[in-house]
Amino acid sequence: MSGRSVLVVGGSRGIGLEVARQMAEEGDRVAITYRSGEPPFGLFAVRCDVTVPDDVERAFAAVEAEQGPADVVIINAGVTRDCLLLRMAEEDWAATLETNLTGAYRCAKRAVRAMLRARRGGRLVFISSAVAMVGEAGQSNYAASKAGLIGFARSLAREYGGKGITSNVVAPGLTETDMTAVLGKERLDHIIAQVPLRRIAQPREIASAVRFVASDDAAYITGAVIPVDGGVAMGH
Ligand code: NDP
């Protein structure tokens, strides 16, 4: 499937951008969506906020016009709104679920429709988190959204496996991006102490797993949750 049409939703920085760059280097035609700021240089980019249904429709249509219907869709857009449950406002809960889970529903639905129409199978890859399996104090909204992605992805694996569409999840542990740059040294040290490999991940390490599960070599893998977490959630 070289020269495939790939779309990374939420590909303007961090893990998503690294995935996009690696796949472009391998010869895929790669588009990304960005929500704010300027898009990164060198990739076809479409503005899209996954909380806005029309944005999702417009972004997919623009990518299709540029490089054909997406064979591979990486659903990576995500946010955190960390706080303990008793301080968690409805808005903190709703905004997290709306982006991380409902946004994924919108993108996957649009992606699958085009894949079925194109009749050449496809790859859906959802970016969840180790926190989906083991939980984290202060992240109940985020953990719920990321755990929801697993049930969602596995259901799609069953619905569309017969059409050659695989649906898998990559579950990173703490990774060095803007999302984790806000953590203080004390919190970071505390987290690292619980990681068997005693460090956080680099985006390229998450991207390697995403590339694999999106590749021809992973044609018989669907409904899988692939941990890239230094061992932090092993056994779950
Ligand atoms: P970043 O915060 O660096 O990047 C997040 C990306 O998602 C950005 O491209 C951002 O766009 C986009 N995004 C956020 N909200 C929306 C929205 N409403 N609509 C469209 N795009 C949106 O995060 P990471 O690279 O660290 O994380 C990527 C994914 O990996 C996320 O799903 C995250 O939950 C998950 N993850 C990250 C871990 C980590 O430790 N970093 C660990 C486990 C999982 P914009 O630039 O416009 O804000």
Short mmCIF file of C-alpha atoms and ligand atoms in Angstrom, two decimals:
data_model
loop_
_atom_site.label_atom_id
_atom_site.label_comp_id
_atom_site.label_asym_id
_atom_site.label_seq_id
_atom_site.Cartn_x
_atom_site.Cartn_y
_atom_site.Cartn_z
CA MET A 1 0.00 0.00 0.00
CA SER A 2 2.82 2.46 -0.67
CA GLY A 3 1.73 5.95 -1.62
CA ARG A 4 -1.39 5.54 0.46
CA SER A 5 -3.60 8.45 1.38
CA VAL A 6 -3.11 9.07 5.10
CA LEU A 7 -4.91 11.54 7.35
CA VAL A 8 -3.68 12.38 10.84
CA VAL A 9 -6.42 14.13 12.80
CA GLY A 10 -4.68 16.41 15.28
CA GLY A 11 -1.33 16.36 13.52
CA SER A 12 -0.03 19.86 14.13
CA ARG A 13 2.39 18.98 16.91
CA GLY A 14 3.49 16.31 19.37
CA ILE A 15 2.74 12.68 18.64
CA GLY A 16 0.45 13.40 15.67
CA LEU A 17 3.05 15.50 13.86
CA GLU A 18 5.72 12.85 14.41
CA VAL A 19 3.41 10.16 13.01
CA ALA A 20 2.69 12.35 9.99
CA ARG A 21 6.37 13.07 9.31
CA GLN A 22 7.40 9.42 9.63
CA MET A 23 4.66 8.26 7.30
CA ALA A 24 5.45 10.98 4.76
CA GLU A 25 9.13 9.93 4.84
CA GLU A 26 8.03 6.40 4.02
CA GLY A 27 6.31 7.61 0.86
CA ASP A 28 2.70 7.99 1.94
CA ARG A 29 0.68 11.03 0.91
CA VAL A 30 0.00 12.51 4.31
CA ALA A 31 -2.47 15.20 5.34
CA ILE A 32 -2.92 16.57 8.82
CA THR A 33 -5.57 18.58 10.57
CA TYR A 34 -4.72 21.46 12.87
CA ARG A 35 -7.04 23.36 15.14
CA SER A 36 -5.14 26.47 16.16
CA GLY A 37 -2.10 28.48 15.16
CA GLU A 38 -0.18 27.88 11.96
CA PRO A 39 0.06 24.44 10.38
CA PRO A 40 3.48 22.77 10.29
CA PHE A 41 5.59 23.25 7.17
CA GLY A 42 5.65 20.66 4.39
CA LEU A 43 2.41 18.75 4.94
CA PHE A 44 -1.02 19.28 3.41
CA ALA A 45 -2.97 20.75 6.31
CA VAL A 46 -6.65 21.46 6.88
CA ARG A 47 -8.10 23.38 9.78
CA CYS A 48 -10.48 21.21 11.82
CA ASP A 49 -11.91 21.29 15.30
CA VAL A 50 -13.28 17.82 15.96
CA THR A 51 -15.93 19.24 18.26
CA VAL A 52 -17.53 20.89 15.20
CA PRO A 53 -19.24 18.35 12.92
CA ASP A 54 -19.06 20.59 9.83
CA ASP A 55 -15.30 21.00 10.32
CA VAL A 56 -14.85 17.24 10.22
CA GLU A 57 -16.87 16.93 7.03
CA ARG A 58 -14.99 19.81 5.38
CA ALA A 59 -11.59 18.46 6.40
CA PHE A 60 -12.23 14.98 5.02
CA ALA A 61 -13.62 16.44 1.79
CA ALA A 62 -10.56 18.68 1.36
CA VAL A 63 -8.19 15.77 1.93
CA GLU A 64 -10.10 13.62 -0.55
CA ALA A 65 -9.88 16.37 -3.17
CA GLU A 66 -6.12 16.72 -2.59
CA GLN A 67 -4.95 13.11 -2.29
CA GLY A 68 -7.94 10.79 -2.63
CA PRO A 69 -9.98 9.08 0.08
CA ALA A 70 -7.95 8.20 3.16
CA ASP A 71 -6.71 4.61 3.34
CA VAL A 72 -5.34 5.28 6.82
CA VAL A 73 -6.85 7.56 9.43
CA ILE A 74 -5.01 8.25 12.66
CA ILE A 75 -7.36 9.69 15.26
CA ASN A 76 -5.01 11.53 17.59
CA ALA A 77 -6.69 14.80 18.66
CA GLY A 78 -6.87 14.91 22.43
CA VAL A 79 -7.03 17.24 25.40
CA THR A 80 -6.68 17.01 29.16
CA ARG A 81 -8.61 18.95 31.80
CA ASP A 82 -7.08 17.48 34.92
CA CYS A 83 -8.70 17.90 38.33
CA LEU A 84 -10.00 15.79 41.16
CA LEU A 85 -13.58 14.61 40.83
CA LEU A 86 -15.05 16.87 43.49
CA ARG A 87 -13.59 19.91 41.76
CA MET A 88 -14.47 18.75 38.28
CA ALA A 89 -17.02 21.02 36.65
CA GLU A 90 -19.53 19.61 34.16
CA GLU A 91 -17.64 21.62 31.55
CA ASP A 92 -14.31 19.87 32.35
CA TRP A 93 -16.00 16.52 31.92
CA ALA A 94 -17.98 17.44 28.82
CA ALA A 95 -15.15 19.18 26.97
CA THR A 96 -12.80 16.24 27.46
CA LEU A 97 -15.34 13.66 26.32
CA GLU A 98 -16.45 15.86 23.42
CA THR A 99 -12.94 16.13 21.96
CA ASN A 100 -11.40 12.79 22.85
CA LEU A 101 -14.35 10.45 22.36
CA THR A 102 -17.16 12.17 20.45
CA GLY A 103 -14.60 13.77 18.14
CA ALA A 104 -13.25 10.28 17.42
CA TYR A 105 -16.76 9.06 16.66
CA ARG A 106 -17.23 11.88 14.13
CA CYS A 107 -13.91 11.24 12.41
CA ALA A 108 -14.26 7.46 12.35
CA LYS A 109 -17.78 7.64 10.95
CA ARG A 110 -16.69 9.93 8.13
CA ALA A 111 -13.57 7.84 7.51
CA VAL A 112 -15.42 4.52 7.36
CA ARG A 113 -18.03 5.88 4.98
CA ALA A 114 -15.30 6.84 2.49
CA MET A 115 -13.37 3.59 2.99
CA LEU A 116 -16.48 1.53 2.25
CA ARG A 117 -17.18 3.59 -0.84
CA ALA A 118 -13.58 3.17 -2.07
CA ARG A 119 -13.78 -0.62 -1.47
CA ARG A 120 -10.11 -1.13 -0.71
CA GLY A 121 -10.22 -1.68 3.03
CA GLY A 122 -8.49 0.69 5.38
CA ARG A 123 -6.78 1.32 8.68
CA LEU A 124 -8.21 3.16 11.65
CA VAL A 125 -5.77 3.91 14.47
CA PHE A 126 -6.98 5.53 17.68
CA ILE A 127 -4.59 7.12 20.15
CA SER A 128 -5.72 6.20 23.64
CA SER A 129 -3.53 6.19 26.76
CA ALA A 130 -2.10 3.87 29.40
CA VAL A 131 -4.34 5.81 31.78
CA ALA A 132 -7.35 4.15 30.11
CA MET A 133 -6.27 0.87 31.67
CA VAL A 134 -4.85 1.84 35.05
CA GLY A 135 -6.57 5.16 35.79
CA GLU A 136 -4.89 8.23 37.25
CA ALA A 137 -5.88 10.49 40.11
CA GLY A 138 -6.96 13.83 38.68
CA GLN A 139 -7.66 12.37 35.25
CA SER A 140 -11.01 10.59 35.63
CA ASN A 141 -12.52 12.51 32.69
CA TYR A 142 -9.49 11.84 30.47
CA ALA A 143 -9.26 8.17 31.51
CA ALA A 144 -12.97 7.66 30.81
CA SER A 145 -12.63 9.21 27.35
CA LYS A 146 -9.56 7.13 26.51
CA ALA A 147 -11.12 3.90 27.84
CA GLY A 148 -14.20 4.70 25.77
CA LEU A 149 -12.03 4.76 22.67
CA ILE A 150 -11.06 1.13 23.25
CA GLY A 151 -14.65 -0.14 23.29
CA PHE A 152 -15.42 2.06 20.32
CA ALA A 153 -12.45 0.85 18.27
CA ARG A 154 -13.15 -2.79 19.07
CA SER A 155 -16.78 -2.44 18.03
CA LEU A 156 -15.68 -0.99 14.69
CA ALA A 157 -13.22 -3.86 14.32
CA ARG A 158 -16.19 -6.22 14.47
CA GLU A 159 -18.48 -4.09 12.28
CA TYR A 160 -16.03 -3.52 9.42
CA GLY A 161 -13.47 -6.34 9.60
CA GLY A 162 -15.35 -8.12 6.83
CA LYS A 163 -14.65 -5.14 4.58
CA GLY A 164 -10.91 -5.23 5.21
CA ILE A 165 -10.94 -2.28 7.58
CA THR A 166 -8.85 -2.79 10.70
CA SER A 167 -9.45 -0.75 13.84
CA ASN A 168 -6.72 -0.64 16.45
CA VAL A 169 -5.66 1.40 19.43
CA VAL A 170 -2.21 2.59 20.45
CA ALA A 171 -1.96 3.36 24.15
CA PRO A 172 1.04 5.56 24.97
CA GLY A 173 2.43 6.15 28.39
CA LEU A 174 3.70 9.58 29.36
CA THR A 175 5.36 11.10 26.29
CA GLU A 176 7.46 14.23 25.93
CA THR A 177 5.14 16.73 24.19
CA ASP A 178 3.43 20.04 24.95
CA MET A 179 0.77 18.04 26.79
CA THR A 180 3.28 16.88 29.40
CA ALA A 181 5.49 20.00 29.40
CA VAL A 182 3.09 21.56 31.91
CA LEU A 183 3.82 18.90 34.54
CA GLY A 184 6.09 20.01 37.36
CA LYS A 185 9.34 18.16 38.12
CA GLU A 186 7.89 16.60 41.26
CA ARG A 187 4.88 15.12 39.42
CA LEU A 188 7.13 13.94 36.58
CA ASP A 189 9.56 12.22 38.98
CA HIS A 190 6.63 10.56 40.73
CA ILE A 191 5.30 9.21 37.44
CA ILE A 192 8.71 8.07 36.18
CA ALA A 193 9.28 6.13 39.40
CA GLN A 194 6.29 3.94 38.47
CA VAL A 195 7.51 3.22 34.93
CA PRO A 196 9.53 -0.01 34.66
CA LEU A 197 11.74 1.58 31.98
CA ARG A 198 12.25 4.63 34.27
CA ARG A 199 11.75 7.32 31.66
CA ILE A 200 9.03 8.90 29.59
CA ALA A 201 8.57 8.16 25.89
CA GLN A 202 9.64 10.19 22.88
CA PRO A 203 6.99 10.88 20.20
CA ARG A 204 8.99 8.86 17.65
CA GLU A 205 8.55 5.76 19.82
CA ILE A 206 4.77 6.11 19.75
CA ALA A 207 4.88 6.87 16.02
CA SER A 208 6.74 3.60 15.33
CA ALA A 209 3.87 1.57 16.77
CA VAL A 210 1.30 3.62 14.91
CA ARG A 211 3.16 3.11 11.64
CA PHE A 212 3.32 -0.61 12.23
CA VAL A 213 -0.35 -1.07 13.01
CA ALA A 214 -1.21 1.03 9.95
CA SER A 215 1.05 -1.04 7.70
CA ASP A 216 0.49 -4.04 5.43
CA ASP A 217 2.44 -6.12 7.93
CA ALA A 218 -0.39 -5.60 10.44
CA ALA A 219 -3.12 -6.81 8.06
CA TYR A 220 -4.24 -9.53 10.49
CA ILE A 221 -4.30 -7.30 13.57
CA THR A 222 -7.59 -5.69 14.51
CA GLY A 223 -9.24 -4.75 17.78
CA ALA A 224 -5.82 -4.67 19.43
CA VAL A 225 -4.63 -2.29 22.09
CA ILE A 226 -0.91 -1.79 21.65
CA PRO A 227 0.81 -0.40 24.72
CA VAL A 228 3.84 1.85 24.21
CA ASP A 229 4.21 2.78 27.84
CA GLY A 230 7.52 1.56 29.23
CA GLY A 231 5.58 -1.23 30.95
CA VAL A 232 3.49 1.01 33.17
CA ALA A 233 0.15 -0.64 32.36
CA MET A 234 1.38 -4.17 31.77
CA GLY A 235 -1.10 -6.90 32.57
CA HIS A 236 -4.15 -4.73 31.92
P1 NDP B 1 -0.45 17.77 22.10
O1 NDP B 1 -1.20 18.56 23.10
O2 NDP B 1 0.97 18.05 21.84
O3 NDP B 1 -1.24 17.79 20.69
C1 NDP B 1 -2.61 17.55 20.67
C2 NDP B 1 -3.09 17.62 19.25
O4 NDP B 1 -4.52 17.47 19.26
C3 NDP B 1 -2.80 18.97 18.62
O5 NDP B 1 -2.58 18.81 17.24
C4 NDP B 1 -4.09 19.72 18.87
O6 NDP B 1 -4.33 20.79 17.98
C5 NDP B 1 -5.09 18.61 18.63
N1 NDP B 1 -6.40 18.92 19.18
C6 NDP B 1 -6.74 19.16 20.45
N2 NDP B 1 -8.05 19.44 20.55
C7 NDP B 1 -8.55 19.37 19.30
C8 NDP B 1 -9.82 19.56 18.72
N3 NDP B 1 -10.89 19.90 19.46
N4 NDP B 1 -9.97 19.40 17.40
C9 NDP B 1 -8.92 19.07 16.63
N5 NDP B 1 -7.68 18.89 17.09
C10 NDP B 1 -7.50 19.04 18.42
O7 NDP B 1 -0.69 16.26 22.56
P2 NDP B 1 0.21 14.96 22.41
O8 NDP B 1 0.93 14.94 21.14
O9 NDP B 1 0.93 14.77 23.67
O10 NDP B 1 -0.97 13.88 22.40
C11 NDP B 1 -1.50 13.32 21.22
C12 NDP B 1 -2.49 12.25 21.62
O11 NDP B 1 -1.84 11.27 22.42
C13 NDP B 1 -3.65 12.78 22.44
O12 NDP B 1 -4.84 12.11 22.10
C14 NDP B 1 -3.25 12.44 23.85
O13 NDP B 1 -4.36 12.29 24.69
C15 NDP B 1 -2.53 11.12 23.64
N6 NDP B 1 -1.59 10.77 24.68
C16 NDP B 1 -0.56 11.63 25.01
C17 NDP B 1 0.30 11.28 26.02
C18 NDP B 1 1.42 12.17 26.45
O14 NDP B 1 2.00 11.89 27.50
N7 NDP B 1 1.77 13.20 25.71
C19 NDP B 1 0.17 10.00 26.73
C20 NDP B 1 -0.92 9.19 26.29
C21 NDP B 1 -1.75 9.57 25.29
P3 NDP B 1 -3.88 22.28 18.40
O15 NDP B 1 -2.41 22.36 18.12
O16 NDP B 1 -4.68 23.16 17.54
O17 NDP B 1 -4.22 22.44 19.84
#
